[in-house]
Each structure stands twice: as C-alpha cells, then as structure tokens.
Amino acid sequence: MSPSGKLGPTPRSLEVQDLASFDHLVAAGAVNAHGWHAQSLDLRGRSAALTRLDVAGAMFLGCTFDDGMEASLRRRGALIFPRLQGVPFNPYRSALYTPAELYAGLAGAPYEDLPDARIYHWSIQPGREHRVDATLASSLHDHAIGDALDELLRTGPWSGKHIVGVMGGHAAQRGSRDYAGAARLGKLLVRDGHIVATGGGPGAMEAANLGAYLGRADDGGLDEALGLLSAVPGFRPSVSAWARAAAAVVERFSDGTPSLGIPTWFYGHEPPNYFATHIAKYFANSIREAVLLDLCQGGIIFLPGAAGTVQEIFQDACENYYGAREKVTPMVLVGTRYWTQDYPAWPLLEQLAAGRAMEGRIFLVDTEEQAAAALRP
C-alpha cells in the first residue's frame, strides 16, 4: 500500500496544487484539462482561462470559483468536489502539516483552542462515525495526506534516501536517560545519512525527532536543547507548556534537519511533537501504522515501549516473515533486559526468524551506537 492507499496502477493524472502551476499550464497554451486534479485552489479571477479549457474529465477538489463558473464546469464535464461545511480542516490539502500549522496560535492560546486539538474534538463528536459527510471528509483527508507524502518522497529532497524508523513509547520523559538516548540515536542516524521517521508523538518519538532535527548541530547544541526541555518533562498536565518549550527550542535552533512524524488523531490524547518538520497526520490509525512501517525501508529501531511498540514489532516481523528475501528490512531492538525479560518480544521474534530470510536481519543491542551501527552497510 502506498501512503495514499493506492493498491495498484492508476491512470496518469496531473496534480495542480497551486495557482502558479495552473497559470503556467494556461500560459503555456494548454487547451485540454482532461486528467487535471486541482486541489484547494482559489480560482476566482480565472474564469476566462477556465472557459477556454476543455474541462471534460478534469477534477476540482475544494476549489473556489467566480459566480456561475462551478455550474459551467459541471455542464462541460468537470467533476467538482465541493468544500465541506463545519469541518475544521481541509480534506483536499496538497501538503503535509508543519508543527507551526497544527499549533497555530500557541503563543497566546491554550492547546485546547489550537487546530490540532479542534480537529481531534471534531473527530470524537458523538455520532460522527455515522455521518456520511464526516466519513467522507476524514477519508478524503487521509488520502490527501498520503498523496502529499507520496509526492514528497518521490520528488522532494528525500527522494532516493533511506528512511529509518524509530519506534518507542510515549512515556519517556524529557530529562530522563531514555529520552536523551533516543535523541542521540536520532542524531546518529542523520549523521549516517538516513531520514528519521517516527510515530510523531511525545516521549521516545519526540526525542528521536529532536535528535534528527539537531543532527547537523554540534553535540553542545543537543545538550543545550535537552536542558531547556527538561523544565517541562511531559505533556501532562499541560500540553500548552510542553509544546511551548519545544517551540522555543526550534526558535533557538532555527535551521534544523528535516524529519518525518506520522501521528494519528485516533490517539488524540497524545499531541504531535514539534520537532518533526513534516507531519503526515491521519485519522485512521490502521492506515497510519501500515504507511509508517512500509516507508522505513532502511530498517526500524525499536526502543523500549509498551503495547503499541510490541504491536509494531510483530507487524513489521509479519511483513519480513512473508516477504521476498530482497524486501526484508532490518529490525533492531534496543535493550537486552527489556526485550528478553520485561517485555520478552525478542525470544519470539528469534523463533519466528529462525530459518527465514529475516534471520540475519534482526538485532538485539544495548546502546544507541550499536543500534545505528547495525544499519550501516
């Protein structure tokens, strides 16, 4: 499955995601818009250009038009997906989220009033799952996020680079040894040339994104950031204070290395962390989990965690167990005692791997340095 949920080949289409692209196509002499997919464009003032185009087979998703143009486009064969009322997000968005977007207004308002929290509260409204408009909005949104992620990985600066996943629990507190270790791991992975991806939440996930963000900074920069963050150890009791501390670090170190976070509003009580520069946030946790594991073709490192991390270990193991030899990806579990005694996932993983192509691709280590080394050629 691709991030957008595509299960197989699709007809070629042209994504028109900004006005500059639309204007360039028209100026270049385009006369036929068949296969164009225009997303969230304000096309007011472009009626003359739209009238000249043959729009049969074109698709306009959440676009705005001059009076009368929408009806004209429909008559001439275009498919119009209207803006949805009462929805606190854009289901036709063409890009991933940024921390600044999800936390817009953070400096002067509590988290509960910010976009991320408002979207979560919308998602848990009683009866929402039985409303067609709400189901359509969330499904369109998740498809749009996947499509934007596809585009970023295919044509952006990350194209052709290995993505390494760092999985771990949300319980690791800022100021703790586990948190600092996860941050060092993120930094090591960036220095090895990897792109870091996490579940996008707090705890070990935040720490790994922090380390990746400061991957090109000197070690003193990371130590300084860890010290600043330790003043607000966790997102309870105040997500607002937790996020503001992170935003202050980002402001202090403004030229960070990009990394990826893939959180979900299914776990809306866990806010997204501020250090993942690109956030692919989904409503459907099942899609989010499948996408996250599928993207990490450079391997996945599993830090101590509880039920969610154990689930991810064996979801990844299942893919490796049945996968072609050439598609098996490394799995690195960090913490011998933790994964053999506290949560004994390693013995079962070892049993599953025995005699399979994945046998030589699973590792049990005790340090972040060993974990990073296991993924080097």
PDB file of N, CA, C and O in Angstrom, residues 232-307:
ATOM      1  N   VAL A 232      10.113  21.154  31.309  1.00  0.00           N
ATOM      2  CA  VAL A 232       8.724  20.680  31.149  1.00  0.00           C
ATOM      3  C   VAL A 232       8.817  19.212  30.740  1.00  0.00           C
ATOM      4  O   VAL A 232       8.841  18.880  29.558  1.00  0.00           O
ATOM      5  N   PRO A 233       8.869  18.279  31.705  1.00  0.00           N
ATOM      6  CA  PRO A 233       9.191  16.879  31.402  1.00  0.00           C
ATOM      7  C   PRO A 233       8.211  16.162  30.477  1.00  0.00           C
ATOM      8  O   PRO A 233       8.614  15.302  29.689  1.00  0.00           O
ATOM      9  N   GLY A 234       6.925  16.489  30.570  1.00  0.00           N
ATOM     10  CA  GLY A 234       5.957  15.757  29.770  1.00  0.00           C
ATOM     11  C   GLY A 234       4.777  16.617  29.360  1.00  0.00           C
ATOM     12  O   GLY A 234       4.664  17.788  29.759  1.00  0.00           O
ATOM     13  N   PHE A 235       3.881  16.022  28.572  1.00  0.00           N
ATOM     14  CA  PHE A 235       2.730  16.777  28.072  1.00  0.00           C
ATOM     15  C   PHE A 235       1.568  16.788  29.053  1.00  0.00           C
ATOM     16  O   PHE A 235       0.544  17.403  28.782  1.00  0.00           O
ATOM     17  N   ARG A 236       1.702  16.092  30.148  1.00  0.00           N
ATOM     18  CA  ARG A 236       0.741  16.200  31.233  1.00  0.00           C
ATOM     19  C   ARG A 236       1.410  16.927  32.403  1.00  0.00           C
ATOM     20  O   ARG A 236       2.575  16.648  32.707  1.00  0.00           O
ATOM     21  N   PRO A 237       0.753  17.869  33.036  1.00  0.00           N
ATOM     22  CA  PRO A 237      -0.665  18.216  32.911  1.00  0.00           C
ATOM     23  C   PRO A 237      -0.967  19.248  31.830  1.00  0.00           C
ATOM     24  O   PRO A 237      -2.140  19.530  31.576  1.00  0.00           O
ATOM     25  N   SER A 238       0.063  19.807  31.169  1.00  0.00           N
ATOM     26  CA  SER A 238      -0.201  20.918  30.253  1.00  0.00           C
ATOM     27  C   SER A 238       0.461  20.676  28.902  1.00  0.00           C
ATOM     28  O   SER A 238       1.685  20.787  28.772  1.00  0.00           O
ATOM     29  N   VAL A 239      -0.347  20.360  27.890  1.00  0.00           N
ATOM     30  CA  VAL A 239       0.188  20.246  26.533  1.00  0.00           C
ATOM     31  C   VAL A 239       0.720  21.606  26.082  1.00  0.00           C
ATOM     32  O   VAL A 239       1.734  21.685  25.371  1.00  0.00           O
ATOM     33  N   SER A 240       0.068  22.673  26.488  1.00  0.00           N
ATOM     34  CA  SER A 240       0.474  24.019  26.084  1.00  0.00           C
ATOM     35  C   SER A 240       1.904  24.305  26.517  1.00  0.00           C
ATOM     36  O   SER A 240       2.741  24.740  25.707  1.00  0.00           O
ATOM     37  N   ALA A 241       2.223  24.062  27.785  1.00  0.00           N
ATOM     38  CA  ALA A 241       3.577  24.312  28.287  1.00  0.00           C
ATOM     39  C   ALA A 241       4.585  23.401  27.616  1.00  0.00           C
ATOM     40  O   ALA A 241       5.702  23.815  27.277  1.00  0.00           O
ATOM     41  N   TRP A 242       4.208  22.149  27.422  1.00  0.00           N
ATOM     42  CA  TRP A 242       5.082  21.161  26.759  1.00  0.00           C
ATOM     43  C   TRP A 242       5.415  21.604  25.337  1.00  0.00           C
ATOM     44  O   TRP A 242       6.576  21.579  24.922  1.00  0.00           O
ATOM     45  N   ALA A 243       4.418  22.028  24.587  1.00  0.00           N
ATOM     46  CA  ALA A 243       4.634  22.446  23.205  1.00  0.00           C
ATOM     47  C   ALA A 243       5.395  23.761  23.128  1.00  0.00           C
ATOM     48  O   ALA A 243       6.233  23.956  22.239  1.00  0.00           O
ATOM     49  N   ARG A 244       5.124  24.687  24.052  1.00  0.00           N
ATOM     50  CA  ARG A 244       5.841  25.974  24.029  1.00  0.00           C
ATOM     51  C   ARG A 244       7.326  25.783  24.302  1.00  0.00           C
ATOM     52  O   ARG A 244       8.168  26.475  23.719  1.00  0.00           O
ATOM     53  N   ALA A 245       7.667  24.854  25.183  1.00  0.00           N
ATOM     54  CA  ALA A 245       9.085  24.581  25.436  1.00  0.00           C
ATOM     55  C   ALA A 245       9.761  24.075  24.168  1.00  0.00           C
ATOM     56  O   ALA A 245      10.894  24.457  23.848  1.00  0.00           O
ATOM     57  N   ALA A 246       9.075  23.215  23.428  1.00  0.00           N
ATOM     58  CA  ALA A 246       9.630  22.703  22.174  1.00  0.00           C
ATOM     59  C   ALA A 246       9.742  23.805  21.133  1.00  0.00           C
ATOM     60  O   ALA A 246      10.749  23.899  20.406  1.00  0.00           O
ATOM     61  N   ALA A 247       8.709  24.641  21.035  1.00  0.00           N
ATOM     62  CA  ALA A 247       8.737  25.736  20.063  1.00  0.00           C
ATOM     63  C   ALA A 247       9.895  26.686  20.356  1.00  0.00           C
ATOM     64  O   ALA A 247      10.520  27.221  19.424  1.00  0.00           O
ATOM     65  N   ALA A 248      10.207  26.884  21.624  1.00  0.00           N
ATOM     66  CA  ALA A 248      11.328  27.756  21.987  1.00  0.00           C
ATOM     67  C   ALA A 248      12.653  27.155  21.526  1.00  0.00           C
ATOM     68  O   ALA A 248      13.561  27.874  21.092  1.00  0.00           O
ATOM     69  N   VAL A 249      12.779  25.840  21.605  1.00  0.00           N
ATOM     70  CA  VAL A 249      13.998  25.179  21.122  1.00  0.00           C
ATOM     71  C   VAL A 249      14.117  25.320  19.609  1.00  0.00           C
ATOM     72  O   VAL A 249      15.200  25.587  19.075  1.00  0.00           O
ATOM     73  N   VAL A 250      13.008  25.146  18.901  1.00  0.00           N
ATOM     74  CA  VAL A 250      13.026  25.303  17.443  1.00  0.00           C
ATOM     75  C   VAL A 250      13.398  26.731  17.065  1.00  0.00           C
ATOM     76  O   VAL A 250      14.137  26.964  16.105  1.00  0.00           O
ATOM     77  N   GLU A 251      12.897  27.706  17.828  1.00  0.00           N
ATOM     78  CA  GLU A 251      13.256  29.098  17.562  1.00  0.00           C
ATOM     79  C   GLU A 251      14.740  29.336  17.852  1.00  0.00           C
ATOM     80  O   GLU A 251      15.415  30.072  17.116  1.00  0.00           O
ATOM     81  N   ARG A 252      15.249  28.690  18.892  1.00  0.00           N
ATOM     82  CA  ARG A 252      16.667  28.838  19.247  1.00  0.00           C
ATOM     83  C   ARG A 252      17.560  28.214  18.181  1.00  0.00           C
ATOM     84  O   ARG A 252      18.625  28.747  17.851  1.00  0.00           O
ATOM     85  N   PHE A 253      17.153  27.074  17.634  1.00  0.00           N
ATOM     86  CA  PHE A 253      17.914  26.384  16.585  1.00  0.00           C
ATOM     87  C   PHE A 253      17.033  26.347  15.343  1.00  0.00           C
ATOM     88  O   PHE A 253      16.359  25.339  15.063  1.00  0.00           O
ATOM     89  N   SER A 254      17.024  27.405  14.601  1.00  0.00           N
ATOM     90  CA  SER A 254      16.026  27.573  13.532  1.00  0.00           C
ATOM     91  C   SER A 254      16.348  26.824  12.253  1.00  0.00           C
ATOM     92  O   SER A 254      15.477  26.652  11.407  1.00  0.00           O
ATOM     93  N   ASP A 255      17.567  26.357  12.085  1.00  0.00           N
ATOM     94  CA  ASP A 255      17.970  25.714  10.835  1.00  0.00           C
ATOM     95  C   ASP A 255      18.175  24.225  11.052  1.00  0.00           C
ATOM     96  O   ASP A 255      19.268  23.688  10.857  1.00  0.00           O
ATOM     97  N   GLY A 256      17.112  23.538  11.449  1.00  0.00           N
ATOM     98  CA  GLY A 256      17.224  22.121  11.767  1.00  0.00           C
ATOM     99  C   GLY A 256      17.130  21.218  10.550  1.00  0.00           C
ATOM    100  O   GLY A 256      16.719  21.618   9.467  1.00  0.00           O
ATOM    101  N   THR A 257      17.504  19.965  10.748  1.00  0.00           N
ATOM    102  CA  THR A 257      17.428  18.948   9.700  1.00  0.00           C
ATOM    103  C   THR A 257      16.008  18.385   9.634  1.00  0.00           C
ATOM    104  O   THR A 257      15.433  18.035  10.667  1.00  0.00           O
ATOM    105  N   PRO A 258      15.427  18.276   8.456  1.00  0.00           N
ATOM    106  CA  PRO A 258      14.058  17.753   8.343  1.00  0.00           C
ATOM    107  C   PRO A 258      13.949  16.287   8.774  1.00  0.00           C
ATOM    108  O   PRO A 258      14.872  15.491   8.575  1.00  0.00           O
ATOM    109  N   SER A 259      12.827  15.953   9.369  1.00  0.00           N
ATOM    110  CA  SER A 259      12.485  14.562   9.671  1.00  0.00           C
ATOM    111  C   SER A 259      10.975  14.415   9.583  1.00  0.00           C
ATOM    112  O   SER A 259      10.246  15.394   9.420  1.00  0.00           O
ATOM    113  N   LEU A 260      10.524  13.190   9.698  1.00  0.00           N
ATOM    114  CA  LEU A 260       9.112  12.868   9.448  1.00  0.00           C
ATOM    115  C   LEU A 260       8.435  12.347  10.706  1.00  0.00           C
ATOM    116  O   LEU A 260       9.000  11.533  11.437  1.00  0.00           O
ATOM    117  N   GLY A 261       7.232  12.826  10.956  1.00  0.00           N
ATOM    118  CA  GLY A 261       6.386  12.287  12.014  1.00  0.00           C
ATOM    119  C   GLY A 261       5.069  11.834  11.422  1.00  0.00           C
ATOM    120  O   GLY A 261       4.484  12.532  10.595  1.00  0.00           O
ATOM    121  N   ILE A 262       4.597  10.650  11.836  1.00  0.00           N
ATOM    122  CA  ILE A 262       3.335  10.119  11.306  1.00  0.00           C
ATOM    123  C   ILE A 262       2.434   9.766  12.486  1.00  0.00           C
ATOM    124  O   ILE A 262       2.322   8.609  12.900  1.00  0.00           O
ATOM    125  N   PRO A 263       1.783  10.759  13.067  1.00  0.00           N
ATOM    126  CA  PRO A 263       0.872  10.535  14.190  1.00  0.00           C
ATOM    127  C   PRO A 263      -0.559  10.284  13.706  1.00  0.00           C
ATOM    128  O   PRO A 263      -0.824  10.198  12.511  1.00  0.00           O
ATOM    129  N   THR A 264      -1.462  10.178  14.664  1.00  0.00           N
ATOM    130  CA  THR A 264      -2.864   9.927  14.329  1.00  0.00           C
ATOM    131  C   THR A 264      -3.780  10.597  15.338  1.00  0.00           C
ATOM    132  O   THR A 264      -3.451  10.668  16.531  1.00  0.00           O
ATOM    133  N   TRP A 265      -4.921  11.079  14.841  1.00  0.00           N
ATOM    134  CA  TRP A 265      -5.928  11.617  15.762  1.00  0.00           C
ATOM    135  C   TRP A 265      -6.681  10.501  16.479  1.00  0.00           C
ATOM    136  O   TRP A 265      -7.446  10.769  17.402  1.00  0.00           O
ATOM    137  N   PHE A 266      -6.459   9.251  16.073  1.00  0.00           N
ATOM    138  CA  PHE A 266      -7.045   8.125  16.808  1.00  0.00           C
ATOM    139  C   PHE A 266      -6.535   8.137  18.242  1.00  0.00           C
ATOM    140  O   PHE A 266      -7.251   7.781  19.170  1.00  0.00           O
ATOM    141  N   TYR A 267      -5.253   8.502  18.405  1.00  0.00           N
ATOM    142  CA  TYR A 267      -4.679   8.692  19.735  1.00  0.00           C
ATOM    143  C   TYR A 267      -4.573  10.195  20.005  1.00  0.00           C
ATOM    144  O   TYR A 267      -3.495  10.732  20.225  1.00  0.00           O
ATOM    145  N   GLY A 268      -5.700  10.850  19.989  1.00  0.00           N
ATOM    146  CA  GLY A 268      -5.705  12.302  20.103  1.00  0.00           C
ATOM    147  C   GLY A 268      -5.246  12.828  21.439  1.00  0.00           C
ATOM    148  O   GLY A 268      -4.892  14.002  21.558  1.00  0.00           O
ATOM    149  N   HIS A 269      -5.217  11.962  22.453  1.00  0.00           N
ATOM    150  CA  HIS A 269      -4.718  12.395  23.754  1.00  0.00           C
ATOM    151  C   HIS A 269      -3.202  12.535  23.756  1.00  0.00           C
ATOM    152  O   HIS A 269      -2.629  13.075  24.697  1.00  0.00           O
ATOM    153  N   GLU A 270      -2.538  12.035  22.694  1.00  0.00           N
ATOM    154  CA  GLU A 270      -1.093  12.185  22.552  1.00  0.00           C
ATOM    155  C   GLU A 270      -0.828  13.251  21.493  1.00  0.00           C
ATOM    156  O   GLU A 270      -1.039  13.008  20.304  1.00  0.00           O
ATOM    157  N   PRO A 271      -0.383  14.427  21.870  1.00  0.00           N
ATOM    158  CA  PRO A 271      -0.198  15.500  20.889  1.00  0.00           C
ATOM    159  C   PRO A 271       1.000  15.232  19.982  1.00  0.00           C
ATOM    160  O   PRO A 271       1.936  14.518  20.367  1.00  0.00           O
ATOM    161  N   PRO A 272       1.006  15.794  18.788  1.00  0.00           N
ATOM    162  CA  PRO A 272       2.151  15.636  17.890  1.00  0.00           C
ATOM    163  C   PRO A 272       3.346  16.423  18.418  1.00  0.00           C
ATOM    164  O   PRO A 272       3.180  17.475  19.033  1.00  0.00           O
ATOM    165  N   ASN A 273       4.537  15.901  18.190  1.00  0.00           N
ATOM    166  CA  ASN A 273       5.705  16.637  18.677  1.00  0.00           C
ATOM    167  C   ASN A 273       6.121  17.729  17.698  1.00  0.00           C
ATOM    168  O   ASN A 273       5.806  17.677  16.511  1.00  0.00           O
ATOM    169  N   TYR A 274       6.831  18.716  18.219  1.00  0.00           N
ATOM    170  CA  TYR A 274       7.151  19.929  17.479  1.00  0.00           C
ATOM    171  C   TYR A 274       8.442  19.804  16.659  1.00  0.00           C
ATOM    172  O   TYR A 274       8.801  20.726  15.926  1.00  0.00           O
ATOM    173  N   PHE A 275       9.139  18.670  16.773  1.00  0.00           N
ATOM    174  CA  PHE A 275      10.448  18.550  16.129  1.00  0.00           C
ATOM    175  C   PHE A 275      10.414  17.802  14.804  1.00  0.00           C
ATOM    176  O   PHE A 275      11.395  17.848  14.049  1.00  0.00           O
ATOM    177  N   ALA A 276       9.331  17.114  14.501  1.00  0.00           N
ATOM    178  CA  ALA A 276       9.168  16.527  13.168  1.00  0.00           C
ATOM    179  C   ALA A 276       8.771  17.657  12.227  1.00  0.00           C
ATOM    180  O   ALA A 276       7.697  18.236  12.366  1.00  0.00           O
ATOM    181  N   THR A 277       9.623  17.981  11.284  1.00  0.00           N
ATOM    182  CA  THR A 277       9.352  19.137  10.419  1.00  0.00           C
ATOM    183  C   THR A 277       8.236  18.862   9.426  1.00  0.00           C
ATOM    184  O   THR A 277       7.572  19.785   8.961  1.00  0.00           O
ATOM    185  N   HIS A 278       8.026  17.590   9.081  1.00  0.00           N
ATOM    186  CA  HIS A 278       6.968  17.180   8.157  1.00  0.00           C
ATOM    187  C   HIS A 278       6.066  16.191   8.894  1.00  0.00           C
ATOM    188  O   HIS A 278       6.543  15.153   9.373  1.00  0.00           O
ATOM    189  N   ILE A 279       4.790  16.521   8.975  1.00  0.00           N
ATOM    190  CA  ILE A 279       3.851  15.717   9.773  1.00  0.00           C
ATOM    191  C   ILE A 279       2.742  15.182   8.875  1.00  0.00           C
ATOM    192  O   ILE A 279       1.954  15.950   8.315  1.00  0.00           O
ATOM    193  N   ALA A 280       2.697  13.878   8.746  1.00  0.00           N
ATOM    194  CA  ALA A 280       1.634  13.204   7.993  1.00  0.00           C
ATOM    195  C   ALA A 280       0.651  12.641   9.016  1.00  0.00           C
ATOM    196  O   ALA A 280       0.790  11.502   9.467  1.00  0.00           O
ATOM    197  N   LYS A 281      -0.319  13.443   9.400  1.00  0.00           N
ATOM    198  CA  LYS A 281      -1.248  13.025  10.460  1.00  0.00           C
ATOM    199  C   LYS A 281      -2.519  12.478   9.846  1.00  0.00           C
ATOM    200  O   LYS A 281      -3.173  13.136   9.035  1.00  0.00           O
ATOM    201  N   TYR A 282      -2.874  11.268  10.242  1.00  0.00           N
ATOM    202  CA  TYR A 282      -4.029  10.553   9.704  1.00  0.00           C
ATOM    203  C   TYR A 282      -5.138  10.440  10.754  1.00  0.00           C
ATOM    204  O   TYR A 282      -4.878  10.442  11.959  1.00  0.00           O
ATOM    205  N   PHE A 283      -6.350  10.262  10.281  1.00  0.00           N
ATOM    206  CA  PHE A 283      -7.449   9.884  11.165  1.00  0.00           C
ATOM    207  C   PHE A 283      -7.430   8.381  11.429  1.00  0.00           C
ATOM    208  O   PHE A 283      -7.619   7.941  12.554  1.00  0.00           O
ATOM    209  N   ALA A 284      -7.219   7.575  10.394  1.00  0.00           N
ATOM    210  CA  ALA A 284      -7.275   6.113  10.510  1.00  0.00           C
ATOM    211  C   ALA A 284      -5.931   5.580  10.998  1.00  0.00           C
ATOM    212  O   ALA A 284      -4.930   5.638  10.283  1.00  0.00           O
ATOM    213  N   ASN A 285      -5.909   5.029  12.209  1.00  0.00           N
ATOM    214  CA  ASN A 285      -4.654   4.520  12.751  1.00  0.00           C
ATOM    215  C   ASN A 285      -4.143   3.317  11.966  1.00  0.00           C
ATOM    216  O   ASN A 285      -2.933   3.121  11.843  1.00  0.00           O
ATOM    217  N   SER A 286      -5.035   2.501  11.436  1.00  0.00           N
ATOM    218  CA  SER A 286      -4.594   1.326  10.681  1.00  0.00           C
ATOM    219  C   SER A 286      -3.804   1.729   9.444  1.00  0.00           C
ATOM    220  O   SER A 286      -2.775   1.122   9.114  1.00  0.00           O
ATOM    221  N   ILE A 287      -4.263   2.777   8.755  1.00  0.00           N
ATOM    222  CA  ILE A 287      -3.532   3.280   7.589  1.00  0.00           C
ATOM    223  C   ILE A 287      -2.207   3.872   8.043  1.00  0.00           C
ATOM    224  O   ILE A 287      -1.151   3.621   7.450  1.00  0.00           O
ATOM    225  N   ARG A 288      -2.248   4.650   9.105  1.00  0.00           N
ATOM    226  CA  ARG A 288      -1.028   5.285   9.623  1.00  0.00           C
ATOM    227  C   ARG A 288       0.029   4.248   9.962  1.00  0.00           C
ATOM    228  O   ARG A 288       1.208   4.381   9.613  1.00  0.00           O
ATOM    229  N   GLU A 289      -0.349   3.167  10.642  1.00  0.00           N
ATOM    230  CA  GLU A 289       0.618   2.126  11.013  1.00  0.00           C
ATOM    231  C   GLU A 289       1.196   1.447   9.773  1.00  0.00           C
ATOM    232  O   GLU A 289       2.411   1.231   9.680  1.00  0.00           O
ATOM    233  N   ALA A 290       0.332   1.102   8.818  1.00  0.00           N
ATOM    234  CA  ALA A 290       0.806   0.421   7.610  1.00  0.00           C
ATOM    235  C   ALA A 290       1.754   1.310   6.816  1.00  0.00           C
ATOM    236  O   ALA A 290       2.790   0.849   6.316  1.00  0.00           O
ATOM    237  N   VAL A 291       1.412   2.580   6.708  1.00  0.00           N
ATOM    238  CA  VAL A 291       2.253   3.515   5.956  1.00  0.00           C
ATOM    239  C   VAL A 291       3.599   3.687   6.642  1.00  0.00           C
ATOM    240  O   VAL A 291       4.656   3.638   6.000  1.00  0.00           O
ATOM    241  N   LEU A 292       3.598   3.875   7.940  1.00  0.00           N
ATOM    242  CA  LEU A 292       4.826   4.105   8.684  1.00  0.00           C
ATOM    243  C   LEU A 292       5.791   2.934   8.522  1.00  0.00           C
ATOM    244  O   LEU A 292       6.987   3.125   8.242  1.00  0.00           O
ATOM    245  N   LEU A 293       5.296   1.722   8.670  1.00  0.00           N
ATOM    246  CA  LEU A 293       6.164   0.554   8.548  1.00  0.00           C
ATOM    247  C   LEU A 293       6.638   0.358   7.116  1.00  0.00           C
ATOM    248  O   LEU A 293       7.790  -0.010   6.873  1.00  0.00           O
ATOM    249  N   ASP A 294       5.767   0.634   6.162  1.00  0.00           N
ATOM    250  CA  ASP A 294       6.125   0.429   4.762  1.00  0.00           C
ATOM    251  C   ASP A 294       7.197   1.411   4.304  1.00  0.00           C
ATOM    252  O   ASP A 294       8.039   1.071   3.464  1.00  0.00           O
ATOM    253  N   LEU A 295       7.174   2.628   4.827  1.00  0.00           N
ATOM    254  CA  LEU A 295       8.130   3.645   4.392  1.00  0.00           C
ATOM    255  C   LEU A 295       9.554   3.357   4.840  1.00  0.00           C
ATOM    256  O   LEU A 295      10.508   3.783   4.191  1.00  0.00           O
ATOM    257  N   CYS A 296       9.694   2.639   5.950  1.00  0.00           N
ATOM    258  CA  CYS A 296      11.007   2.507   6.596  1.00  0.00           C
ATOM    259  C   CYS A 296      11.819   1.372   5.968  1.00  0.00           C
ATOM    260  O   CYS A 296      12.116   0.358   6.621  1.00  0.00           O
ATOM    261  N   GLN A 297      12.184   1.572   4.709  1.00  0.00           N
ATOM    262  CA  GLN A 297      12.934   0.545   4.000  1.00  0.00           C
ATOM    263  C   GLN A 297      14.399   0.479   4.444  1.00  0.00           C
ATOM    264  O   GLN A 297      15.116  -0.448   4.091  1.00  0.00           O
ATOM    265  N   GLY A 298      14.848   1.482   5.205  1.00  0.00           N
ATOM    266  CA  GLY A 298      16.194   1.430   5.759  1.00  0.00           C
ATOM    267  C   GLY A 298      16.272   0.661   7.059  1.00  0.00           C
ATOM    268  O   GLY A 298      17.359   0.459   7.609  1.00  0.00           O
ATOM    269  N   GLY A 299      15.118   0.211   7.569  1.00  0.00           N
ATOM    270  CA  GLY A 299      15.075  -0.540   8.814  1.00  0.00           C
ATOM    271  C   GLY A 299      14.331   0.218   9.892  1.00  0.00           C
ATOM    272  O   GLY A 299      14.019   1.407   9.750  1.00  0.00           O
ATOM    273  N   ILE A 300      14.031  -0.484  10.984  1.00  0.00           N
ATOM    274  CA  ILE A 300      13.326   0.117  12.110  1.00  0.00           C
ATOM    275  C   ILE A 300      14.056  -0.243  13.398  1.00  0.00           C
ATOM    276  O   ILE A 300      14.439  -1.400  13.617  1.00  0.00           O
ATOM    277  N   ILE A 301      14.236   0.757  14.242  1.00  0.00           N
ATOM    278  CA  ILE A 301      14.829   0.575  15.557  1.00  0.00           C
ATOM    279  C   ILE A 301      13.725   0.695  16.591  1.00  0.00           C
ATOM    280  O   ILE A 301      12.976   1.678  16.608  1.00  0.00           O
ATOM    281  N   PHE A 302      13.618  -0.321  17.452  1.00  0.00           N
ATOM    282  CA  PHE A 302      12.560  -0.368  18.454  1.00  0.00           C
ATOM    283  C   PHE A 302      13.156  -0.100  19.833  1.00  0.00           C
ATOM    284  O   PHE A 302      13.902  -0.921  20.377  1.00  0.00           O
ATOM    285  N   LEU A 303      12.841   1.062  20.372  1.00  0.00           N
ATOM    286  CA  LEU A 303      13.243   1.423  21.726  1.00  0.00           C
ATOM    287  C   LEU A 303      12.217   0.881  22.715  1.00  0.00           C
ATOM    288  O   LEU A 303      11.118   0.470  22.312  1.00  0.00           O
ATOM    289  N   PRO A 304      12.528   0.840  23.995  1.00  0.00           N
ATOM    290  CA  PRO A 304      11.550   0.348  24.964  1.00  0.00           C
ATOM    291  C   PRO A 304      10.206   1.058  24.850  1.00  0.00           C
ATOM    292  O   PRO A 304      10.127   2.279  24.722  1.00  0.00           O
ATOM    293  N   GLY A 305       9.159   0.283  24.872  1.00  0.00           N
ATOM    294  CA  GLY A 305       7.795   0.782  24.793  1.00  0.00           C
ATOM    295  C   GLY A 305       6.855  -0.281  25.305  1.00  0.00           C
ATOM    296  O   GLY A 305       7.288  -1.359  25.729  1.00  0.00           O
ATOM    297  N   ALA A 306       5.570  -0.018  25.255  1.00  0.00           N
ATOM    298  CA  ALA A 306       4.589  -0.970  25.777  1.00  0.00           C
ATOM    299  C   ALA A 306       3.790  -1.585  24.633  1.00  0.00           C
ATOM    300  O   ALA A 306       4.358  -1.978  23.609  1.00  0.00           O
ATOM    301  N   ALA A 307       2.474  -1.645  24.770  1.00  0.00           N
ATOM    302  CA  ALA A 307       1.651  -2.412  23.833  1.00  0.00           C
ATOM    303  C   ALA A 307       1.794  -1.934  22.393  1.00  0.00           C
ATOM    304  O   ALA A 307       1.889  -2.743  21.460  1.00  0.00           O
TER     305      ALA A 307
END
